[in-house]
């Protein structure tokens, strides 16, 4: 029986590449992981399939830069305490357009600490994010919600295995470049390929030429599938080919990848968001870094970042190093905070306009 824990030496080599190092669309992703990890391709495929079956890896898929395909935002929800578990379940189970669903808390009572439910939400272009959240809020019993679209993206990755040994203050040689959020229109042919491309792999699909069955599903030849995928990649619609670890819950063997996830907040002067985001986003510990406007509910924070770790104090050391770096760069911070993640569920957000219309009809039958 193959080892399936993330900390097995061979699995560590594979995961250090497969989590977030295969950028864009690759015709032979498992071969690419093999070449870059130094592990034989047959071993790579067997180990990834085994980890997926065991639940160590929760999904294998081609990610998209969905911010360009749908209107998305981080949403903070103020929900009465007695309704919060039901609201969490509703967002996770009943809304395919909600991705991350997390309960968060702060160490002290502070601005926004009564917003304990946090979700990422995407709705296809042509539909209203505000109306979607209003519908969800009504179903879940939310008193208020704050929608925070990304104005810019500085860091977007995973790499939990690779980040375990990163020292506080470790950062890239230059500031992170901001990716602008912009709308992209797709043809029907492109949508067919894209929806097949992004679907999660089952263990049996982890094999050479993994896109052949997806091309068949899309009704196009394999070469045409490659061409469309590479065109989408050139248009900055494709993200990474990734294996996503189950980093919230322990594995079947009781091993955890991480224990804590921290959402860091900083409020910097208006006009300095790109500079500050670049300086924050260059730090290697971060899996996400965005320019988002928190508004008065959150003391006007505008830079948000996420880090994961096995020790709370270690994450605070990482944040202290980022704070010190901002000070060294003479970037004033009027307010900062940490929102700690608790109960958490993650799933890919749907982005298809067709699926959205179907869902809306189910949620609002009187309007269908």
Short mmCIF file of C-alpha atoms in Angstrom, two decimals, residues 46-349:
data_model
loop_
_atom_site.label_atom_id
_atom_site.label_comp_id
_atom_site.label_asym_id
_atom_site.label_seq_id
_atom_site.Cartn_x
_atom_site.Cartn_y
_atom_site.Cartn_z
CA UNK A 46 0.26 6.63 -8.48
CA UNK A 47 0.99 8.75 -5.40
CA UNK A 48 -1.38 11.59 -6.36
CA UNK A 49 -4.16 9.10 -7.10
CA UNK A 50 -3.55 7.33 -3.78
CA UNK A 51 -3.56 10.61 -1.82
CA UNK A 52 -6.75 11.65 -3.59
CA UNK A 53 -8.49 8.38 -2.72
CA UNK A 54 -7.35 8.69 0.90
CA UNK A 55 -8.56 12.29 1.20
CA UNK A 56 -5.08 13.72 1.86
CA UNK A 57 -5.58 15.58 -1.40
CA UNK A 58 -9.13 16.89 -1.53
CA UNK A 59 -9.13 17.76 -5.23
CA UNK A 60 -7.00 17.82 -8.37
CA UNK A 61 -8.03 20.36 -10.96
CA UNK A 62 -7.13 23.09 -13.39
CA UNK A 63 -7.83 26.39 -11.66
CA UNK A 64 -9.09 29.48 -13.41
CA UNK A 65 -8.59 33.17 -12.79
CA UNK A 66 -12.33 33.31 -12.18
CA UNK A 67 -12.22 36.97 -11.16
CA UNK A 68 -12.05 37.66 -14.91
CA UNK A 69 -14.97 35.32 -15.71
CA UNK A 70 -17.42 36.27 -12.98
CA UNK A 71 -18.07 39.12 -10.57
CA UNK A 72 -16.59 37.95 -7.31
CA UNK A 73 -16.05 39.24 -3.80
CA UNK A 74 -15.17 38.35 -0.27
CA UNK A 75 -18.35 38.78 1.78
CA UNK A 76 -18.56 39.23 5.54
CA UNK A 77 -21.92 38.34 7.11
CA UNK A 78 -23.40 39.48 10.40
CA UNK A 79 -25.64 36.60 11.49
CA UNK A 80 -27.33 36.09 14.90
CA UNK A 81 -25.44 33.55 16.99
CA UNK A 82 -28.33 31.09 17.07
CA UNK A 83 -28.53 31.06 13.24
CA UNK A 84 -24.85 30.99 12.33
CA UNK A 85 -24.41 27.22 11.99
CA UNK A 86 -27.50 26.93 9.78
CA UNK A 87 -26.28 29.90 7.72
CA UNK A 88 -22.88 28.23 7.30
CA UNK A 89 -24.53 25.00 6.13
CA UNK A 90 -26.77 26.86 3.70
CA UNK A 91 -23.89 28.75 2.08
CA UNK A 92 -21.81 25.58 1.75
CA UNK A 93 -24.50 23.10 0.72
CA UNK A 94 -27.08 25.15 -1.16
CA UNK A 95 -25.09 27.85 -2.99
CA UNK A 96 -22.72 26.53 -5.69
CA UNK A 97 -21.53 30.09 -6.27
CA UNK A 98 -20.06 30.38 -2.77
CA UNK A 99 -16.52 28.97 -2.56
CA UNK A 100 -14.76 29.39 0.78
CA UNK A 101 -17.13 29.34 3.76
CA UNK A 102 -15.35 30.18 7.03
CA UNK A 103 -16.27 31.16 10.58
CA UNK A 104 -13.80 33.78 11.81
CA UNK A 105 -13.06 35.39 15.16
CA UNK A 106 -10.73 38.02 16.58
CA UNK A 107 -8.60 37.91 19.72
CA UNK A 108 -10.24 41.10 21.03
CA UNK A 109 -13.53 42.87 20.47
CA UNK A 110 -12.81 45.20 17.59
CA UNK A 111 -14.18 46.68 14.36
CA UNK A 112 -16.07 44.02 12.44
CA UNK A 113 -15.61 41.27 15.03
CA UNK A 114 -19.39 40.70 15.01
CA UNK A 115 -19.09 39.63 11.34
CA UNK A 116 -18.27 36.00 12.02
CA UNK A 117 -19.30 34.28 8.77
CA UNK A 118 -17.05 34.93 5.76
CA UNK A 119 -17.53 33.58 2.25
CA UNK A 120 -16.16 34.07 -1.22
CA UNK A 121 -18.94 34.54 -3.78
CA UNK A 122 -18.91 34.67 -7.58
CA UNK A 123 -21.80 35.37 -9.94
CA UNK A 124 -21.49 35.21 -13.74
CA UNK A 125 -21.30 38.48 -15.64
CA UNK A 126 -24.74 39.92 -16.29
CA UNK A 127 -26.07 39.01 -12.84
CA UNK A 128 -25.99 41.12 -9.70
CA UNK A 129 -23.62 40.31 -6.86
CA UNK A 130 -25.63 42.59 -4.57
CA UNK A 131 -28.90 40.81 -5.42
CA UNK A 132 -27.26 37.40 -5.01
CA UNK A 133 -26.00 38.30 -1.54
CA UNK A 134 -29.38 39.79 -0.68
CA UNK A 135 -31.02 36.50 -1.64
CA UNK A 136 -28.48 34.47 0.37
CA UNK A 137 -28.77 36.80 3.34
CA UNK A 138 -32.55 36.43 3.37
CA UNK A 139 -32.34 32.64 3.23
CA UNK A 140 -29.63 32.50 5.92
CA UNK A 141 -31.09 35.09 8.30
CA UNK A 142 -28.20 37.55 8.00
CA UNK A 143 -28.71 40.98 9.56
CA UNK A 144 -26.10 42.69 7.38
CA UNK A 145 -23.38 41.88 4.91
CA UNK A 146 -20.37 43.65 3.48
CA UNK A 147 -19.32 42.90 -0.12
CA UNK A 148 -15.60 43.40 -0.79
CA UNK A 149 -14.65 42.83 -4.45
CA UNK A 150 -10.97 42.46 -5.30
CA UNK A 151 -9.61 45.61 -6.93
CA UNK A 152 -6.26 43.92 -7.47
CA UNK A 153 -4.57 40.57 -6.79
CA UNK A 154 -0.97 40.43 -5.55
CA UNK A 155 -0.65 36.80 -4.46
CA UNK A 156 -2.74 33.74 -5.30
CA UNK A 157 -1.38 30.28 -4.55
CA UNK A 158 -1.39 27.37 -2.14
CA UNK A 159 1.84 25.53 -1.39
CA UNK A 160 1.16 24.55 2.24
CA UNK A 161 3.89 21.88 2.26
CA UNK A 162 6.45 24.28 0.80
CA UNK A 163 5.48 27.05 3.24
CA UNK A 164 5.96 24.96 6.39
CA UNK A 165 9.65 25.86 6.65
CA UNK A 166 9.46 29.51 5.63
CA UNK A 167 11.02 31.94 8.09
CA UNK A 168 9.26 35.17 9.14
CA UNK A 169 10.28 38.00 6.85
CA UNK A 170 11.17 35.73 3.92
CA UNK A 171 10.14 37.58 0.78
CA UNK A 172 10.77 37.96 -2.92
CA UNK A 173 13.51 40.27 -4.16
CA UNK A 174 10.98 42.69 -5.61
CA UNK A 175 7.40 43.74 -4.81
CA UNK A 176 4.54 41.59 -6.08
CA UNK A 177 2.97 42.80 -9.32
CA UNK A 178 -0.74 43.50 -9.16
CA UNK A 179 -3.04 41.51 -11.43
CA UNK A 180 -5.93 43.69 -12.51
CA UNK A 181 -9.46 42.36 -12.32
CA UNK A 182 -11.18 42.74 -15.69
CA UNK A 183 -14.18 41.20 -17.41
CA UNK A 184 -13.65 38.63 -20.18
CA UNK A 185 -16.31 37.41 -22.62
CA UNK A 186 -16.25 33.82 -23.92
CA UNK A 187 -17.85 32.11 -26.91
CA UNK A 188 -20.06 29.04 -26.50
CA UNK A 189 -17.18 26.85 -27.77
CA UNK A 190 -14.80 28.36 -25.24
CA UNK A 191 -17.30 27.82 -22.41
CA UNK A 192 -17.65 24.13 -23.33
CA UNK A 193 -13.89 23.63 -23.21
CA UNK A 194 -13.51 25.71 -20.06
CA UNK A 195 -16.18 23.86 -18.09
CA UNK A 196 -14.62 20.51 -19.06
CA UNK A 197 -11.15 21.85 -18.27
CA UNK A 198 -11.97 22.97 -14.74
CA UNK A 199 -13.84 19.89 -13.56
CA UNK A 200 -12.12 17.98 -10.77
CA UNK A 201 -10.16 14.83 -11.62
CA UNK A 202 -11.19 11.48 -10.22
CA UNK A 203 -8.33 9.09 -9.39
CA UNK A 204 -8.86 7.07 -12.59
CA UNK A 205 -8.17 10.18 -14.69
CA UNK A 206 -4.70 10.68 -13.24
CA UNK A 207 -2.82 9.22 -16.18
CA UNK A 208 -0.87 10.32 -19.27
CA UNK A 209 -2.73 12.57 -21.72
CA UNK A 210 -5.39 13.40 -19.11
CA UNK A 211 -7.17 15.92 -21.33
CA UNK A 212 -8.23 13.39 -24.01
CA UNK A 213 -11.47 12.46 -22.24
CA UNK A 214 -12.20 16.14 -21.54
CA UNK A 215 -11.81 16.96 -25.24
CA UNK A 216 -14.25 14.19 -26.06
CA UNK A 217 -16.65 15.55 -23.44
CA UNK A 218 -16.41 18.98 -25.08
CA UNK A 219 -17.15 17.58 -28.54
CA UNK A 220 -13.81 18.69 -30.01
CA UNK A 221 -10.61 16.96 -31.08
CA UNK A 222 -7.76 16.79 -28.60
CA UNK A 223 -5.70 19.21 -30.68
CA UNK A 224 -8.58 21.69 -30.80
CA UNK A 225 -9.01 21.33 -27.04
CA UNK A 226 -5.32 22.14 -26.59
CA UNK A 227 -5.59 25.16 -28.88
CA UNK A 228 -8.63 26.61 -27.08
CA UNK A 229 -7.05 26.00 -23.66
CA UNK A 230 -3.81 27.67 -24.76
CA UNK A 231 -5.73 30.63 -26.16
CA UNK A 232 -7.56 30.99 -22.83
CA UNK A 233 -4.21 30.72 -21.07
CA UNK A 234 -2.80 33.56 -23.20
CA UNK A 235 -5.82 35.68 -22.22
CA UNK A 236 -4.95 35.22 -18.52
CA UNK A 237 -8.08 33.14 -17.82
CA UNK A 238 -6.23 29.98 -16.74
CA UNK A 239 -4.68 29.80 -13.27
CA UNK A 240 -2.68 26.72 -12.21
CA UNK A 241 -2.91 22.98 -12.41
CA UNK A 242 -3.08 22.14 -8.72
CA UNK A 243 -3.44 19.39 -6.16
CA UNK A 244 -5.29 20.82 -3.17
CA UNK A 245 -4.46 19.34 0.20
CA UNK A 246 -7.07 18.84 2.88
CA UNK A 247 -5.49 21.50 5.06
CA UNK A 248 -8.33 22.14 7.51
CA UNK A 249 -9.23 18.65 8.75
CA UNK A 250 -6.82 15.91 9.85
CA UNK A 251 -6.11 13.07 7.44
CA UNK A 252 -7.37 9.54 8.02
CA UNK A 253 -4.13 8.94 9.89
CA UNK A 254 -4.68 11.99 12.12
CA UNK A 255 -2.02 14.17 10.45
CA UNK A 256 -2.78 17.86 9.89
CA UNK A 257 -1.28 20.05 7.17
CA UNK A 258 -2.17 23.27 9.02
CA UNK A 259 -3.98 24.23 12.22
CA UNK A 260 -4.52 27.96 11.87
CA UNK A 261 -5.55 30.21 9.04
CA UNK A 262 -5.21 33.94 9.52
CA UNK A 263 -6.83 36.74 7.53
CA UNK A 264 -4.58 39.78 7.98
CA UNK A 265 -6.02 43.28 7.61
CA UNK A 266 -4.14 46.55 7.00
CA UNK A 267 -5.49 50.06 6.40
CA UNK A 268 -3.04 52.14 4.36
CA UNK A 269 -3.56 55.68 2.99
CA UNK A 270 -5.77 55.92 -0.12
CA UNK A 271 -3.57 56.06 -3.19
CA UNK A 272 -0.93 53.75 -1.73
CA UNK A 273 -2.83 50.47 -2.06
CA UNK A 274 -0.80 49.17 -5.02
CA UNK A 275 2.50 50.01 -3.34
CA UNK A 276 1.42 48.47 -0.03
CA UNK A 277 -0.10 45.40 -1.67
CA UNK A 278 3.12 44.81 -3.57
CA UNK A 279 5.18 44.99 -0.38
CA UNK A 280 2.82 42.72 1.56
CA UNK A 281 2.29 40.29 -1.32
CA UNK A 282 6.02 39.65 -1.81
CA UNK A 283 6.16 37.72 1.49
CA UNK A 284 6.46 33.99 0.86
CA UNK A 285 4.22 32.86 3.71
CA UNK A 286 1.08 34.33 2.11
CA UNK A 287 -1.25 32.23 0.00
CA UNK A 288 -3.50 35.17 -0.93
CA UNK A 289 -3.08 38.95 -0.98
CA UNK A 290 -5.67 41.38 -2.33
CA UNK A 291 -6.63 45.01 -2.47
CA UNK A 292 -10.17 45.01 -1.07
CA UNK A 293 -12.12 47.87 0.53
CA UNK A 294 -13.41 46.88 3.97
CA UNK A 295 -15.35 50.09 4.52
CA UNK A 296 -16.21 51.68 7.86
CA UNK A 297 -17.37 48.35 9.33
CA UNK A 298 -13.72 47.25 9.23
CA UNK A 299 -11.97 50.56 9.92
CA UNK A 300 -11.42 51.12 6.18
CA UNK A 301 -8.92 48.29 5.72
CA UNK A 302 -7.82 47.98 2.10
CA UNK A 303 -5.10 45.31 2.03
CA UNK A 304 -6.02 41.76 3.02
CA UNK A 305 -3.85 38.64 3.03
CA UNK A 306 -4.14 35.03 4.15
CA UNK A 307 -1.52 32.81 5.78
CA UNK A 308 -1.72 29.25 7.11
CA UNK A 309 0.36 27.50 9.74
CA UNK A 310 0.49 24.92 12.49
CA UNK A 311 1.30 27.41 15.31
CA UNK A 312 -0.62 30.60 16.07
CA UNK A 313 2.41 32.42 17.50
CA UNK A 314 4.42 31.59 14.39
CA UNK A 315 1.77 33.21 12.20
CA UNK A 316 1.85 36.29 14.43
CA UNK A 317 5.63 36.39 13.98
CA UNK A 318 5.11 36.35 10.21
CA UNK A 319 2.64 39.22 10.49
CA UNK A 320 5.01 41.18 12.74
CA UNK A 321 7.71 40.80 10.08
CA UNK A 322 5.34 42.14 7.40
CA UNK A 323 4.37 45.05 9.69
CA UNK A 324 8.04 45.87 10.22
CA UNK A 325 8.68 45.73 6.47
CA UNK A 326 5.82 48.18 5.79
CA UNK A 327 7.25 50.52 8.42
CA UNK A 328 10.72 50.24 6.85
CA UNK A 329 9.19 51.19 3.49
CA UNK A 330 7.53 54.23 5.13
CA UNK A 331 4.02 52.99 4.39
CA UNK A 332 1.74 54.21 7.20
CA UNK A 333 -0.76 51.74 8.65
CA UNK A 334 -3.64 53.37 10.53
CA UNK A 335 -5.22 50.08 11.58
CA UNK A 336 -4.41 46.37 11.43
CA UNK A 337 -6.01 43.19 12.71
CA UNK A 338 -6.14 39.42 12.41
CA UNK A 339 -9.31 37.39 11.84
CA UNK A 340 -8.70 33.75 12.74
CA UNK A 341 -10.41 30.96 10.82
CA UNK A 342 -12.43 28.31 12.65
CA UNK A 343 -14.92 25.98 11.02
CA UNK A 344 -14.19 25.97 7.31
CA UNK A 345 -15.35 24.35 4.09
CA UNK A 346 -13.98 24.98 0.62
CA UNK A 347 -15.32 24.08 -2.80
CA UNK A 348 -14.78 25.48 -6.31
CA UNK A 349 -17.28 28.21 -7.17
#
